[in-house]
Every structure is written in structure tokens, then in C-alpha cells.
mmCIF file of C-alpha atoms in Angstrom:
data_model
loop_
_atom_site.group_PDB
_atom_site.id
_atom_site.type_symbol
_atom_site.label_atom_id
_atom_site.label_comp_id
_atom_site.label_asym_id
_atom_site.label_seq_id
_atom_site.Cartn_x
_atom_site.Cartn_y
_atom_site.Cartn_z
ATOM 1 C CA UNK K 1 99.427 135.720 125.546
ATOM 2 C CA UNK K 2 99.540 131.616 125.435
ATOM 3 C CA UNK K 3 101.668 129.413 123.573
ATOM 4 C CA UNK K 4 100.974 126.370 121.889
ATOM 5 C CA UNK K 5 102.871 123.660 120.312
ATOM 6 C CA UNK K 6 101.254 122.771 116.933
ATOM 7 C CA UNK K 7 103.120 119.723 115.254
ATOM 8 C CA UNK K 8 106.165 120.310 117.060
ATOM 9 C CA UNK K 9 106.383 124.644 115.892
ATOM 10 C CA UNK K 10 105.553 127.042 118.954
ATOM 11 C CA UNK K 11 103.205 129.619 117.602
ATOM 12 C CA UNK K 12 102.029 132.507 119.735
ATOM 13 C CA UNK K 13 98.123 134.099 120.464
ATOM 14 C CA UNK K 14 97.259 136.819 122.246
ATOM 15 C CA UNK K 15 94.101 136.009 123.075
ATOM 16 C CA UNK K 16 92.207 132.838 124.738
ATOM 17 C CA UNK K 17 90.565 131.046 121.471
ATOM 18 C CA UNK K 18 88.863 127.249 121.217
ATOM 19 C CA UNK K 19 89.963 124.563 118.818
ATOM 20 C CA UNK K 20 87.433 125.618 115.868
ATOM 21 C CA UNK K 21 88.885 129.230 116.211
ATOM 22 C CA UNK K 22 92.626 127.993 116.110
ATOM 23 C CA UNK K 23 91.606 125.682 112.946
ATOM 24 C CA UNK K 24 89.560 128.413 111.063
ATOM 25 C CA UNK K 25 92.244 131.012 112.003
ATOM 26 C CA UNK K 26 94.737 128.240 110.142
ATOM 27 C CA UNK K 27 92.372 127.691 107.382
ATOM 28 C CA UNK K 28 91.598 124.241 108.131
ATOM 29 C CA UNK K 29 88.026 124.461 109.421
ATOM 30 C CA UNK K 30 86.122 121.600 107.262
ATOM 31 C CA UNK K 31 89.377 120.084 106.058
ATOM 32 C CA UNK K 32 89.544 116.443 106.080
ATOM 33 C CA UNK K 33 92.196 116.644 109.462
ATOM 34 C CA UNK K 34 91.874 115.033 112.922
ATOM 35 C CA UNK K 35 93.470 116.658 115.892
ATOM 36 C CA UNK K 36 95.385 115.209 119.184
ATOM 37 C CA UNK K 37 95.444 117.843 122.000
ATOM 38 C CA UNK K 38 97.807 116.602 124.644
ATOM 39 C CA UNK K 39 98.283 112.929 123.103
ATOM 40 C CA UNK K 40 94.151 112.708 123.619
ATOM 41 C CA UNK K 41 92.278 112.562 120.376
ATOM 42 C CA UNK K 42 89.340 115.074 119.954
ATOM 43 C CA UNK K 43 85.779 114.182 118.092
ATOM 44 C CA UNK K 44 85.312 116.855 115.745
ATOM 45 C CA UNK K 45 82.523 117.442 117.391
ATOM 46 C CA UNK K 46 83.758 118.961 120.152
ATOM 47 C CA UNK K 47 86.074 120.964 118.672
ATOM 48 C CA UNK K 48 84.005 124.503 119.153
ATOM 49 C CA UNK K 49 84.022 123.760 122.776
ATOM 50 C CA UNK K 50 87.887 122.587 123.516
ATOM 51 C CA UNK K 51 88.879 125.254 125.085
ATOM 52 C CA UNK K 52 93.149 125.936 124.503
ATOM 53 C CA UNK K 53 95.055 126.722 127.522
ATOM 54 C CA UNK K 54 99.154 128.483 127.821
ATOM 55 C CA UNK K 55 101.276 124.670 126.844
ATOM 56 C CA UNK K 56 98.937 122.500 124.749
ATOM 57 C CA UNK K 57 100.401 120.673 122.374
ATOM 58 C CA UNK K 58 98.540 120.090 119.412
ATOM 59 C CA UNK K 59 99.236 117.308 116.463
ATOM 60 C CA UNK K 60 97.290 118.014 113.499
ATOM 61 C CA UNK K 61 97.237 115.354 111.017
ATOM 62 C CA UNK K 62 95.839 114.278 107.102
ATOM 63 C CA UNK K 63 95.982 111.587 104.859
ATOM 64 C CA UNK K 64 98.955 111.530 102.462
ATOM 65 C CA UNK K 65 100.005 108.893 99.861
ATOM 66 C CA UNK K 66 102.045 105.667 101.044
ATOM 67 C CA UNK K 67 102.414 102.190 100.525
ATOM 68 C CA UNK E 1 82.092 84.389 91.899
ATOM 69 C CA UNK E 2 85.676 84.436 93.024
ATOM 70 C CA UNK E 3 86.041 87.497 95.521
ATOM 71 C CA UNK E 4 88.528 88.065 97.876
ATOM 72 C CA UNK E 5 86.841 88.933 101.353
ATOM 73 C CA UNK E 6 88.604 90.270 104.165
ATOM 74 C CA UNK E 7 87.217 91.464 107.776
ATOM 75 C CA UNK E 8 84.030 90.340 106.348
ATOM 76 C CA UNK E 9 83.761 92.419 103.035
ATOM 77 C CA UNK E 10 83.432 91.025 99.141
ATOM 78 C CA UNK E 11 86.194 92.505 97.226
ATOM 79 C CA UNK E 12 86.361 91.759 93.124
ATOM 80 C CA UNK E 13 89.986 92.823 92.783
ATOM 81 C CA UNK E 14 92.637 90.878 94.684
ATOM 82 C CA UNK E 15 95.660 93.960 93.798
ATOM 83 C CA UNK E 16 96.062 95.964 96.678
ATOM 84 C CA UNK E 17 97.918 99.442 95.784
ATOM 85 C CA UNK E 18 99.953 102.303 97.689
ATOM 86 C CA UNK E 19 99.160 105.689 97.089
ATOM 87 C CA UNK E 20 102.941 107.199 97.303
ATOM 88 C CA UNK E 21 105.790 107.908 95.320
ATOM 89 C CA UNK E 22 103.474 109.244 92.534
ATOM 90 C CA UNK E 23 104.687 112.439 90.634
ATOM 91 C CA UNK E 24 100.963 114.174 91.412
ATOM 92 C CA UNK E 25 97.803 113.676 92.050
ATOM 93 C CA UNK E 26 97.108 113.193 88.458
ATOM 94 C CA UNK E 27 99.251 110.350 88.123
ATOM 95 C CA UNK E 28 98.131 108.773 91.733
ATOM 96 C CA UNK E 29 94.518 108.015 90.467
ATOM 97 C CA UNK E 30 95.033 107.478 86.636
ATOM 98 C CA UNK E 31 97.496 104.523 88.335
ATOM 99 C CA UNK E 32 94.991 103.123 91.145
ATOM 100 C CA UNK E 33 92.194 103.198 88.322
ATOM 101 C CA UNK E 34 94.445 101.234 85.568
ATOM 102 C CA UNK E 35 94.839 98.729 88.569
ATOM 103 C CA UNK E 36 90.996 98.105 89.339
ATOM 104 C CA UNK E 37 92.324 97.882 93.072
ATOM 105 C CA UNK E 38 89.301 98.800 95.472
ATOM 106 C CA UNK E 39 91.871 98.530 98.510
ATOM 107 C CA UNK E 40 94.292 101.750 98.840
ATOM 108 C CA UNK E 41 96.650 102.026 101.273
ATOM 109 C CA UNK E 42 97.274 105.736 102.748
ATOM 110 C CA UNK E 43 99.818 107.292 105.140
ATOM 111 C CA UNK E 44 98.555 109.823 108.219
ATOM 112 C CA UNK E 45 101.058 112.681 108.524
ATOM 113 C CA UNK E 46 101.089 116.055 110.144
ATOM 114 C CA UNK E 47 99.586 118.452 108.044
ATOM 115 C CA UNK E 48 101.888 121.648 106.555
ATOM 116 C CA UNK E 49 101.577 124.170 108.908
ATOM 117 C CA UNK E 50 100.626 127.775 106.736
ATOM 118 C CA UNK E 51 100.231 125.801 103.527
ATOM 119 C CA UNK E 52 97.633 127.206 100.644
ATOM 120 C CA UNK E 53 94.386 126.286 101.969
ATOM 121 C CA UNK E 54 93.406 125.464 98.253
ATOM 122 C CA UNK E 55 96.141 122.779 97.925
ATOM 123 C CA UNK E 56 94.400 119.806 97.155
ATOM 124 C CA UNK E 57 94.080 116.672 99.545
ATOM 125 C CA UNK E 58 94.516 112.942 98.953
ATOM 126 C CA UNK E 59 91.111 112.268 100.200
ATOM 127 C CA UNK E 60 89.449 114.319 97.546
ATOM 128 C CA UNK E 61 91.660 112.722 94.959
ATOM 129 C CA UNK E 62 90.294 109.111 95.979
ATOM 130 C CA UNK E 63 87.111 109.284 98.149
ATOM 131 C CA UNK E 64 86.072 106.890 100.456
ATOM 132 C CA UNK E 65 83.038 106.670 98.864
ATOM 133 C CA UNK E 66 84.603 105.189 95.708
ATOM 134 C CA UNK E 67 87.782 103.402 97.532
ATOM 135 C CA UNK E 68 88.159 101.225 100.655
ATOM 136 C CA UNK E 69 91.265 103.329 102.529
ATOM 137 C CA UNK E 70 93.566 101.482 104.361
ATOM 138 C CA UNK E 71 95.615 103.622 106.734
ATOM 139 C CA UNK E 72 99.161 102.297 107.443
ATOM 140 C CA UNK E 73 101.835 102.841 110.165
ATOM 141 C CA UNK E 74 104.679 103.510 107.728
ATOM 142 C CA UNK E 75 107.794 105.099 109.546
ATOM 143 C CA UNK E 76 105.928 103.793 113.127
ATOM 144 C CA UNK E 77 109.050 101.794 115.080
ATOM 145 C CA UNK E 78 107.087 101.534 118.135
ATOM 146 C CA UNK E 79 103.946 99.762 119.136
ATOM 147 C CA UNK E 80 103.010 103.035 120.517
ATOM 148 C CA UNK E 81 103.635 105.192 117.859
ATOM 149 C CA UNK E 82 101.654 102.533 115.721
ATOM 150 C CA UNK E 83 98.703 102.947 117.736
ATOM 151 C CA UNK E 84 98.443 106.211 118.468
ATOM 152 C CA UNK E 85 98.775 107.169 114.044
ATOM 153 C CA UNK E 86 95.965 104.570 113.692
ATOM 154 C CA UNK E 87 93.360 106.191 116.570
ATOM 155 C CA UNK E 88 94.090 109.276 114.541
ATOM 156 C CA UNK E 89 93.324 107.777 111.268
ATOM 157 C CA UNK E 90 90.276 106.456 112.734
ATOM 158 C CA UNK E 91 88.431 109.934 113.577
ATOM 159 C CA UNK E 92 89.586 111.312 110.298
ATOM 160 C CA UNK E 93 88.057 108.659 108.640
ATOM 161 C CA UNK E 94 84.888 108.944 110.424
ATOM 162 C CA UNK E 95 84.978 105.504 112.571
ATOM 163 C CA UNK E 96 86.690 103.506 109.869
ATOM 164 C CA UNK E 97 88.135 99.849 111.605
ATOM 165 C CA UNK E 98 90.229 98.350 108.573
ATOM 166 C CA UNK E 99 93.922 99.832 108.851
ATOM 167 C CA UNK E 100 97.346 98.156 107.777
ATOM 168 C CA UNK E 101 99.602 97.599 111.063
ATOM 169 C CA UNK E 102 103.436 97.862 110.172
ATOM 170 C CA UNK E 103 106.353 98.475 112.776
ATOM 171 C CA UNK E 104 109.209 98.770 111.272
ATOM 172 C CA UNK E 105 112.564 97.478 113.102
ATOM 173 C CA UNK E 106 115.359 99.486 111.208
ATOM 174 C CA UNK E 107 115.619 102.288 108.821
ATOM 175 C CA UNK E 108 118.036 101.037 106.633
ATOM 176 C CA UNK E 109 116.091 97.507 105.390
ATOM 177 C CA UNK E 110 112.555 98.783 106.484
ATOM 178 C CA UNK E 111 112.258 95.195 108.228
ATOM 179 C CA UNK E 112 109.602 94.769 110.321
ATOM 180 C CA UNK E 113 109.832 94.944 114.353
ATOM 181 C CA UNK E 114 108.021 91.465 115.025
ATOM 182 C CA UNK E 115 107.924 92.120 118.649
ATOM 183 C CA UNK E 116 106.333 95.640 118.713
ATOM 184 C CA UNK E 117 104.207 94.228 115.855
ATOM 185 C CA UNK E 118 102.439 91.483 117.823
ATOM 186 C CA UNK E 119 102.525 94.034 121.012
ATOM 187 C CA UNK E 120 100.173 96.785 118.731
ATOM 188 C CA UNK E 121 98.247 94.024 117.291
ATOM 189 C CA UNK E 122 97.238 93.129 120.871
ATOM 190 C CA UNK E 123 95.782 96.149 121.434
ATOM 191 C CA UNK E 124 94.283 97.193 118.140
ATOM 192 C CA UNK E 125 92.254 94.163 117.954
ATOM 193 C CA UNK E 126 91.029 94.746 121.469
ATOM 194 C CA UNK E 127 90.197 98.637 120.308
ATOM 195 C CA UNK E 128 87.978 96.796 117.414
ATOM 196 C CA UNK E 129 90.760 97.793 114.956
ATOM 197 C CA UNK E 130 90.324 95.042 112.140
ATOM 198 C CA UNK E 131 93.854 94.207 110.851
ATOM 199 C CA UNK E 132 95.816 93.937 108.060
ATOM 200 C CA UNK E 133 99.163 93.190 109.873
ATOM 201 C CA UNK E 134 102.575 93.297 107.766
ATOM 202 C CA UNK E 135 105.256 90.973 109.030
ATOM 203 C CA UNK E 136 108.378 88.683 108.155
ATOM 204 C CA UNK E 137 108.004 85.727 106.401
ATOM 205 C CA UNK E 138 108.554 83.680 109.904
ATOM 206 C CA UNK E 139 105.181 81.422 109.861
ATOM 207 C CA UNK E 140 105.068 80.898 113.372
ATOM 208 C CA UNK E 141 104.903 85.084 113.964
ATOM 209 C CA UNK E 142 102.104 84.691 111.492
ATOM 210 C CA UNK E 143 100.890 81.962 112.962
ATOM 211 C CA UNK E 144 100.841 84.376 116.439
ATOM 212 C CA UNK E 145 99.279 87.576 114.462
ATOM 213 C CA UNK E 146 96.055 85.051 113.388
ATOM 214 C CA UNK E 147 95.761 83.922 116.827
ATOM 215 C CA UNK E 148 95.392 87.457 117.903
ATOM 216 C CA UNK E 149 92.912 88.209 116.334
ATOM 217 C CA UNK E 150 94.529 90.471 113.014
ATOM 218 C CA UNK E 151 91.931 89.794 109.269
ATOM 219 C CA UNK E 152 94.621 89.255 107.157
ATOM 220 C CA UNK E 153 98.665 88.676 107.335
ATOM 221 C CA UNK E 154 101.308 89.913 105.171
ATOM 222 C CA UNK E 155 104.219 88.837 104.648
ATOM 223 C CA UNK E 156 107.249 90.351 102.697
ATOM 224 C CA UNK E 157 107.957 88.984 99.585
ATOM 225 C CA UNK E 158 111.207 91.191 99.912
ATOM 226 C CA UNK E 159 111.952 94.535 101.557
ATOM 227 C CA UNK E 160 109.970 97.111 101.138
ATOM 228 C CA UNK E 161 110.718 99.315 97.843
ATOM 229 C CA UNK E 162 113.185 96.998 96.677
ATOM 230 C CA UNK E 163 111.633 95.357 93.966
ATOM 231 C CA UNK E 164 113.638 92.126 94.301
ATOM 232 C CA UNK E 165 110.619 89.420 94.083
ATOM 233 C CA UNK E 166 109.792 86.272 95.826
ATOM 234 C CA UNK E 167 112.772 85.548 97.308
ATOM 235 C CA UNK E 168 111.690 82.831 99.541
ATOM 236 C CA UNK E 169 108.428 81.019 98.180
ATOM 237 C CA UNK E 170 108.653 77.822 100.625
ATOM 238 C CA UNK E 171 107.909 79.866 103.720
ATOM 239 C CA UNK E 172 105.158 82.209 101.732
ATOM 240 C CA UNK E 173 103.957 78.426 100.868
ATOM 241 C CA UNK E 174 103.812 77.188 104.546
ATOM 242 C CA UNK E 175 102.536 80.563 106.088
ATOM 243 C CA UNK E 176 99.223 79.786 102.867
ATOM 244 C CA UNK E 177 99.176 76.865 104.221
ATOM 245 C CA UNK E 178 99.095 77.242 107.861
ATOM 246 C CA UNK E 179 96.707 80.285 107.701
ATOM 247 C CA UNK E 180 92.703 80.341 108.091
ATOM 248 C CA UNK E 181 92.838 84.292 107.394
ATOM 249 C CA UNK E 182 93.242 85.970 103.831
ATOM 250 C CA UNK E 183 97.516 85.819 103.064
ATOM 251 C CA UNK E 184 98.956 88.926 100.629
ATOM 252 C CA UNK E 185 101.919 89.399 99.600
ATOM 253 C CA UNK E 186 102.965 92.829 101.153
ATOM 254 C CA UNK E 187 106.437 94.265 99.740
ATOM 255 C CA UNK E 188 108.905 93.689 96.992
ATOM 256 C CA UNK E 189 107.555 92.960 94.035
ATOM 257 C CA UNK E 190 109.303 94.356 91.131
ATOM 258 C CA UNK E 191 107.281 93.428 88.087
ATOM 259 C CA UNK E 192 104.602 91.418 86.806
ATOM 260 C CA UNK E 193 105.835 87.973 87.111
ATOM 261 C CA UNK E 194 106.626 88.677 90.649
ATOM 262 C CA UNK E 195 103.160 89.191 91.194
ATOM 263 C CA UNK E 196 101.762 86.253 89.517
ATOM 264 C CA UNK E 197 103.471 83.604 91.412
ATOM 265 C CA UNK E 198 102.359 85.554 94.442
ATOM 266 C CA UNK E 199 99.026 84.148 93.464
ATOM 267 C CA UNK E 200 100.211 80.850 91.954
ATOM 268 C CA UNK E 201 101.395 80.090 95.398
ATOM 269 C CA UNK E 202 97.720 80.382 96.674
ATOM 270 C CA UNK E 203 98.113 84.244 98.151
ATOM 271 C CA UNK E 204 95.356 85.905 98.543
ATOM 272 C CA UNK E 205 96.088 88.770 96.993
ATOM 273 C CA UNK E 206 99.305 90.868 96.650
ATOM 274 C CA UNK E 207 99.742 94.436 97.869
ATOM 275 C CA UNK E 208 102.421 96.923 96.375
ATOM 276 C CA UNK E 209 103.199 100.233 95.887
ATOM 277 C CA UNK E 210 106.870 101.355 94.346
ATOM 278 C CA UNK E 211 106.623 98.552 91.535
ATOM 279 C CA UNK E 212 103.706 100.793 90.047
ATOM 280 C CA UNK E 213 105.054 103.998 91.120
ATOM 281 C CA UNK E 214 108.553 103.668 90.118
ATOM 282 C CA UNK E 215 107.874 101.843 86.852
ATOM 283 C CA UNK E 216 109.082 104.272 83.539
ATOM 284 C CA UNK E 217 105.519 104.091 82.543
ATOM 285 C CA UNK E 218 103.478 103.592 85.754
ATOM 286 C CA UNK E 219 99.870 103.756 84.542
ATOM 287 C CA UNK E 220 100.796 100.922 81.846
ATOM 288 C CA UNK E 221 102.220 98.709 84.990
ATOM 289 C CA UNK E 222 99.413 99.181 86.644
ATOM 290 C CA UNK E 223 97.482 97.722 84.208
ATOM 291 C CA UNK E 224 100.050 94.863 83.583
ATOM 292 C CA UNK E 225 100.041 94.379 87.230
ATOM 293 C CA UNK E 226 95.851 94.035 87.706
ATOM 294 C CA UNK E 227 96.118 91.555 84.609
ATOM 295 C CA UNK E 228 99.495 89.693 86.909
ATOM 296 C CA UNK E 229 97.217 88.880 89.461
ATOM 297 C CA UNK E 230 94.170 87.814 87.733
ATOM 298 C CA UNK E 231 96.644 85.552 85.532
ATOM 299 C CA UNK E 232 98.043 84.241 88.711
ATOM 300 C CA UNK E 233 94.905 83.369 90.920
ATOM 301 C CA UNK E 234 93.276 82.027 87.399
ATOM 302 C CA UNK E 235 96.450 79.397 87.314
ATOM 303 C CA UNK E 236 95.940 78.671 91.175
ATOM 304 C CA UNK E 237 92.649 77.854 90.786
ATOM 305 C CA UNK E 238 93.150 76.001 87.731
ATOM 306 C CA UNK E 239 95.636 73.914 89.608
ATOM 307 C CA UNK E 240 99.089 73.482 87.332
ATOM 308 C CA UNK E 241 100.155 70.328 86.110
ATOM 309 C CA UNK E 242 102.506 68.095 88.126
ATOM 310 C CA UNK E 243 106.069 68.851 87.450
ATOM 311 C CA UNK E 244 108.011 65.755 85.502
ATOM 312 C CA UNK E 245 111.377 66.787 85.512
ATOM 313 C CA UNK E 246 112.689 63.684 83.574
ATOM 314 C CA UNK E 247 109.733 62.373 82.189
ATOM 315 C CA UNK E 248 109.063 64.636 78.506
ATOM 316 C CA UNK E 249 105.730 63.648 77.143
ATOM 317 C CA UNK E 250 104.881 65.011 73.620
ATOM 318 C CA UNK E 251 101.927 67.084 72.838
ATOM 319 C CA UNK E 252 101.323 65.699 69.873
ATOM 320 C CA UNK E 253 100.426 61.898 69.508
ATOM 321 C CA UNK E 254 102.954 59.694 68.957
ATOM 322 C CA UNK E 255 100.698 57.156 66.814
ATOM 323 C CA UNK E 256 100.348 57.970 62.947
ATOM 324 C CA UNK E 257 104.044 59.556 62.445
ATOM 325 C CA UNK E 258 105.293 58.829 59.023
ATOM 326 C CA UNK E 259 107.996 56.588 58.908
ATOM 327 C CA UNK E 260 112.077 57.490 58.330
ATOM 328 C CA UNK E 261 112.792 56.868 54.729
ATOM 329 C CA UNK E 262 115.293 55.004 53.066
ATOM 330 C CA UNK E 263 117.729 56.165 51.365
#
């Protein structure tokens, strides 16, 4: 089983997954987001092969309205 | 044709608008279209973990491909966390460079952190971030911010959401002066007026969010705002007549007036 931290909420998988199975498996694959895995952004483009390891921390993000 | 161009780019409308406060998504564009603004400020927030994956996003509301989006740094009070929102805002908006740098000093008056301000801009510009930096209305920090490299400064009119006007037009009319780079008024403008001697003063343009959002009617402000700051940069450029406090001088000529009777 490995933890991660995504935005600040410890969730819990049981089995090794990459970054485009984590986003699918939160309904977010093709969502306008962009992702920091350990305070380093990652292109979407390599998001099928970041691996996720026991400890990342994740910040997902989107565009909301401000002034 | 008179365009406002910033960071290189023609631009026919001079109102700059925030996308917040808005009751929905409905409201948010029927507002930025009664504006004409082509500039649109956005925040960059952590997305709801477990929400409906059908809940509609900002970004499909106003495209990029109709809108020029200018992600912000609003609740950043660190350099850092400045930084680090606009890198993100750059891959999810595929490479974009224009972004609106704020660092905010205190919670309670939203007034900016000059220091941390100038330390982000630094580094932004270096990163090939172009801009938009939101500061006091000290010219000799905006003074600094041009140096650096930032597209265009802007000052506070007053804080942020308050909605209190120009409440200090001689240093808005020194930083104009001083500055090679496009000048907007950036916070506290309540109403129309407040808008229009933005421009009067020689401002580029005038961004604003809360005096459109917050207004009973906020589509109809909109509109009363785009017309505020075409009124205003029509009157700059028409130049105003000198001010003769003491000195009336009748419209009408003088020569021809009929004569007081007798009685």
C-alpha cells in the first residue's frame, strides 16, 4: 500500500500506479489542471510515465475566478 | 488607432476585469462581455478533491482562444509562494508568459508586500515571465519594478475590494509620469467616475474586479464601466482645458446683449 499527499488530504492505494492512472482514477484525465509532484512541476506530457512512490506529495491545481 | 499594447500585444479595450465574486458562471461572462475587456484576470487554486467531474471549469467559460488570461498571485504573501502559483499557471496554460504578480503584505488591508514584490519580480522576469506587477502607489518602487524588467505597473487606486476611488491622484500622476511602461490602475475603484479619472490622469488602462461584481446590477456596470474608460482616455487625449479658478469667462459672447431698460 503507498500513501500520497494530494493537496494537503492523505489518500491511500494499494497498488503502484503512474500520474495518468492517479488522474483518470480521480476523473481528471484531460481536465484543464497542472500538477506539482514534490514542489517540481510536471509537463503533461510526462504524466503516463511519472511513476508515484510511498510519500509524494502532489498539488493539483485549476483556474478559478479572481481579481 | 488608439490601442493599448502591453508586453508587445495591440489591445482595443483599455478595461481590464477580474473573474471573481460572480454569483455563476452565467453571470461571470455576460459581465466580462458587457465590458469588451480582452484582458481577464484568473486565480490558480487547488482543485476539489472528489468533486463531479461534470462541474464546469472557468476555462471553458472564457477560452483562451477568445480572452487573453492573466493569472494572478492573489492570497501569495511570499515571493515564493508567488512564483511557484505562477510556474503552475504557466503549464496549465500551455506556455503562456503574461501573468499579474501581487504579494500581498497583510490580510486585513490586502496591501501589497513591496519587498517580496520586487524579490518575485526578479526572478519572474529572468524565467521570461512578462509582468503585470501590482504595487503601492510609492513611485520610486515603481520606478524599481520598470527597471526590472516587469510590462506594465499597477498601482492601487485604493485597497483592494474597497471601492473607495482615487484617493491619492498626485502620486498616480508622478508614477504616469515617471513611467516608460503601460500604468493601470489596479484596485479600488468603486464606480464609474472612479474609473474615468483613472484615465483622465493619463493611465493606461484601469483594472478591477469587485466594482463590477458587487454592483446591484453587475452586467449594467460593466457596461457603464467599458463606456468610463473610453470617456476617460477620450478626455486625456483631448487634453482638458486649463483650470481658471477666478477667472469666469462666458460662453456666450458678451458683444450684442440688449441693453438694461429704463424704468
Amino acid at each position: 500500500m503507498i500513501q500520497l499527499t494530494i493537496n494537503g488530504q492523505p489518500q491511500y492505494f494499494n497498488n503502484p500506479l503512474n500520474l495518468q492512472q492517479l488522474l483518470e482514477h480521480m476523473l481528471l484525465q484531460n481536465k484543464r489542471i497542472a500538477v506539482e509532484l514534490n514542489g517540481e512541476i510536471i509537463p503533461r506530457s510526462q504524466f503516463t510515465e511519472q511513476t508515484l512512490s510511498n510519500g509524494d506529495q502532489l498539488e493539483i491545481v485549476v483556474a478559478v475566478g479572481g481579481g | 488607432m488608439d490601442d493599448f499594447i502591453v508586453a508587445g500585444k495591440h489591445y482595443s479595450s483599455r478595461l481590464l476585469v477580474g473573474t471573481g465574486k460572480y454569483k455563476d458562471f452565467n453571470e461571470t461572462s455576460a459581465a466580462i462581455e458587457a465590458s469588451g475587456a480582452q484582458i481577464i484576470t484568473i486565480a490558480i487554486r487547488r482543485t476539489n478533491i472528489g468533486q463531479s467531474p461534470n462541474e464546469p471549469n472557468l476555462l471553458d467559460v472564457l477560452p483562451p482562444s477568445r480572452y487573453t488570461l492573466l493569472p494572478n498571485t492573489a492570497g501569495c504573501y511570499s515571493a515564493d509562494e508567488a512564483i511557484r502559483t505562477l510556474r503552475l499557471a504557466r503549464e496549465l496554460l500551455d506556455g503562456h508568459s503574461l501573468v499579474k504578480l501581487e504579494v500581498l503584505g497583510d490580510p486585513r488591508t490586502l496591501f501589497p508586500n513591496v519587498v517580496e514584490t520586487i524579490k518575485a519580480a526578479e526572478i519572474l522576469v529572468k524565467e521570461n515571465f512578462q509582468v503585470m506587477v501590482y504595487t503601492s502607489d510609492d513611485p520610486i518602487i515603481a520606478k524599481q519594478l520598470e527597471e526590472i524588467g516587469c510590462v506594465a505597473i499597477m498601482p492601487l487606486a485604493s485597497l483592494i475590494g474597497s471601492g473607495m476611488g482615487i484617493l491619492n491622484p498626485w502620486n498616480l500622476q508622478i508614477i504616469i509620469d515617471n513611467t516608460k511602461i503601460p500604468v493601470l490602475v489596479d484596485a479600488g475603484v468603486g464606480t464609474a467616475s472612479d474609473a474615468t479619472i483613472a484615465m483622465e490622469l493619463g493611465c493606461d488602462g484601469v483594472l478591477m474586479n469587485t466594482a463590477i461584481a458587487a454592483a446591484q446590477n453587475p452586467i449594467l456596470m460593466a457596461s457603464a464601466m467599458r463606456k468610463a474608460v473610453e470617456s476617460g482616455r477620450e478626455a486625456y487625449l483631448a487634453g482638458r482645458m486649463a483650470r481658471k479658478p477666478y477667472s469666469a469667462s462666458p460662453s456666450s459672447p458678451i458683444e450684442g446683449t440688449l441693453p438694461a431698460q429704463s424704468q
